[in-house]
mmCIF file of C-alpha atoms in Angstrom:
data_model
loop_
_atom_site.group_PDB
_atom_site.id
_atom_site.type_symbol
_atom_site.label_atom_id
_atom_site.label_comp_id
_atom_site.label_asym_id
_atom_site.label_seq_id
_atom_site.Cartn_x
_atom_site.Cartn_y
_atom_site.Cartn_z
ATOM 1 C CA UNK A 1452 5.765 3.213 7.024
ATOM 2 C CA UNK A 1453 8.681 5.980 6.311
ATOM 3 C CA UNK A 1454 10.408 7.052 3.379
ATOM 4 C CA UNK A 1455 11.787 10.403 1.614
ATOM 5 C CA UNK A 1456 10.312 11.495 -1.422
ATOM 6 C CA UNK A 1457 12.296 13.952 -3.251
ATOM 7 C CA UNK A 1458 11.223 16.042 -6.170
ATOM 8 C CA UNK A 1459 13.777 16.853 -9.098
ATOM 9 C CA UNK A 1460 11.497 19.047 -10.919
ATOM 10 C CA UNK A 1461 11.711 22.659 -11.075
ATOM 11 C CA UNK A 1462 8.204 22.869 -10.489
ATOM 12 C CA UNK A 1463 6.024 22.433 -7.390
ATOM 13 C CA UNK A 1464 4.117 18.772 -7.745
ATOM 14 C CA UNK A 1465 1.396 16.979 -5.918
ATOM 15 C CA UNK A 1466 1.813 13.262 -5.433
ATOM 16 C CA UNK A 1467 -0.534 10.137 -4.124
ATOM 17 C CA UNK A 1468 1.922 7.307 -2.573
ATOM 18 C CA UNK A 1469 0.210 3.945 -2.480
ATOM 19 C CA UNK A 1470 1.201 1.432 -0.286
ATOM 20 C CA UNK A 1471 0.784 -2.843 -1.709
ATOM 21 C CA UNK A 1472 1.073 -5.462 0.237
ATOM 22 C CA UNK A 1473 1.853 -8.660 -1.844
ATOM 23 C CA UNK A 1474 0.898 -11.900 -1.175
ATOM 24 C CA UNK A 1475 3.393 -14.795 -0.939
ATOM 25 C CA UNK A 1476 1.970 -18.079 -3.726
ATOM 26 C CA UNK A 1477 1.437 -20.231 -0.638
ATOM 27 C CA UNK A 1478 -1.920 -17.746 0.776
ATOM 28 C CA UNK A 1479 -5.145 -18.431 -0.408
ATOM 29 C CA UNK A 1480 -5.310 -17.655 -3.915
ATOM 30 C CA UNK A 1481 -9.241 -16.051 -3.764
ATOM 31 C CA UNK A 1482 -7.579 -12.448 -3.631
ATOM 32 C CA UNK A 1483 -5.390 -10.558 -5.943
ATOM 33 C CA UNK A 1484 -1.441 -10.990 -5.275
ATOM 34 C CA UNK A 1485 -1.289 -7.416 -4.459
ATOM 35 C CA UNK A 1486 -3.491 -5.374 -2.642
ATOM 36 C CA UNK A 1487 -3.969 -1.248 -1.628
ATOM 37 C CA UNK A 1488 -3.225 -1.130 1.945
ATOM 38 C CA UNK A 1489 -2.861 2.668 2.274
ATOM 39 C CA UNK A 1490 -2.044 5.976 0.370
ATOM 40 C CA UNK A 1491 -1.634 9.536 1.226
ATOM 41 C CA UNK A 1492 -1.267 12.788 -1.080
ATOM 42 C CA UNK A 1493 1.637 14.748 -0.965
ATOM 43 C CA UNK A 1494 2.811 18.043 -2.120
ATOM 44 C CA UNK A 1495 6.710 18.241 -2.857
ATOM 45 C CA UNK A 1496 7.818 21.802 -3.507
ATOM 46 C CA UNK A 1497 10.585 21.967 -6.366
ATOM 47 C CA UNK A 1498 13.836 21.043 -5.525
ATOM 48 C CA UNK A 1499 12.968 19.363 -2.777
ATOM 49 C CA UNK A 1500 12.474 16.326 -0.561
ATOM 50 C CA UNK A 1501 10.177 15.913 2.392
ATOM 51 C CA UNK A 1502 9.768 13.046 5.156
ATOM 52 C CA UNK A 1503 6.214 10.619 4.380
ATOM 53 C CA UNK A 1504 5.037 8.891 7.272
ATOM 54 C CA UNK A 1505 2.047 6.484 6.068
ATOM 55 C CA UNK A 1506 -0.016 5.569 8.883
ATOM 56 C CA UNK A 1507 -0.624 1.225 8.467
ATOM 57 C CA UNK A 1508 -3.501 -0.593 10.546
ATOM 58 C CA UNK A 1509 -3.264 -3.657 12.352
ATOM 59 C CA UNK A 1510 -5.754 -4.754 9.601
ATOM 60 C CA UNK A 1511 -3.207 -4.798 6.815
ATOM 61 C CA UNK A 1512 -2.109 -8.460 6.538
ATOM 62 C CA UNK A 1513 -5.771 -9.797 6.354
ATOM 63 C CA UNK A 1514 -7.670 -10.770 3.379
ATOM 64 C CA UNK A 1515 -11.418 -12.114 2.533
ATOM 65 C CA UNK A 1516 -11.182 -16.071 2.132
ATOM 66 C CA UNK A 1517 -14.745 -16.599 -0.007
ATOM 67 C CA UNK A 1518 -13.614 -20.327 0.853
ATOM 68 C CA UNK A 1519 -15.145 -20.238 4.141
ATOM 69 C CA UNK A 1520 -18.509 -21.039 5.161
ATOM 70 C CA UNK A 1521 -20.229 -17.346 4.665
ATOM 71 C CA UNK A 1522 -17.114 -15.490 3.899
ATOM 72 C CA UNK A 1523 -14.819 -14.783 6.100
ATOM 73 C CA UNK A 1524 -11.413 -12.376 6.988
ATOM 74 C CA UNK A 1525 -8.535 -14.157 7.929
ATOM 75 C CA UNK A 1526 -4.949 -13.296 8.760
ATOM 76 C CA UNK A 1527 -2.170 -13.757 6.468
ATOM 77 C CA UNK A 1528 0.684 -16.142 8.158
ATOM 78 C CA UNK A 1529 3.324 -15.736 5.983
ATOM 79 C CA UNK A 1530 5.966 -13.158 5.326
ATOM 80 C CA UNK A 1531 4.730 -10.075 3.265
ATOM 81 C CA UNK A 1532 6.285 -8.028 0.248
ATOM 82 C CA UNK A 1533 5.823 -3.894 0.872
ATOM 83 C CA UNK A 1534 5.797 -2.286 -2.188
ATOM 84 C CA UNK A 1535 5.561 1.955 -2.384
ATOM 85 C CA UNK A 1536 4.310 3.149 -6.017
ATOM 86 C CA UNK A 1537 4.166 6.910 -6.327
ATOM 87 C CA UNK A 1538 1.733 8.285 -8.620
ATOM 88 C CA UNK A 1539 2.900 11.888 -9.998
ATOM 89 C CA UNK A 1540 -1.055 13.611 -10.111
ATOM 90 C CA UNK A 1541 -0.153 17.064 -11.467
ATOM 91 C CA UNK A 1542 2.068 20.203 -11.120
ATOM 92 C CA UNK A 1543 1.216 23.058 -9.482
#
């Protein structure tokens, strides 16, 4: 996953962009409608904007159904919502 993050501060800032995947109503409703797939920290000098490559596994569309004898990880057949929530940490 790519995107730009820019900073309009005037001050150098670190960052932690977390990457949700969210669940369409008709999957299995044992797990939470959005789950942390993937984040990275990230310093963004002031002023300005810098290129974020997240790296995603193949393992990202799979949840655990507790509805299966023992427990058991199973692959998500539906379409799936991306969702990128940045997460200012501090200035530096």
């Amino acid at each position: 996953m790519n995107f730009v993050l820019t900073n309009t501060s005037e001050v150098d800032g670190v960052e932690v962009d977390q990457v949700y995947v969210e669940f369409p109503d008709t999957s299995w409703n044992s797990h939470p409608k959005q789950e942390l797939k993937a984040f990275q920290k990230v310093l963004v000098s002031a002023g300005m904007s810098v290129q974020v490559e997240i790296e995603l596994t193949e393992e990202v569309d799979v949840y655990y159904n507790t509805a299966l004898k023992n427990g058991r990880w199973k692959k998500a057949y539906t379409e799936l919502k991306w969702e990128v929530h940045p997460e200012i940490l501090q200035y530096v």
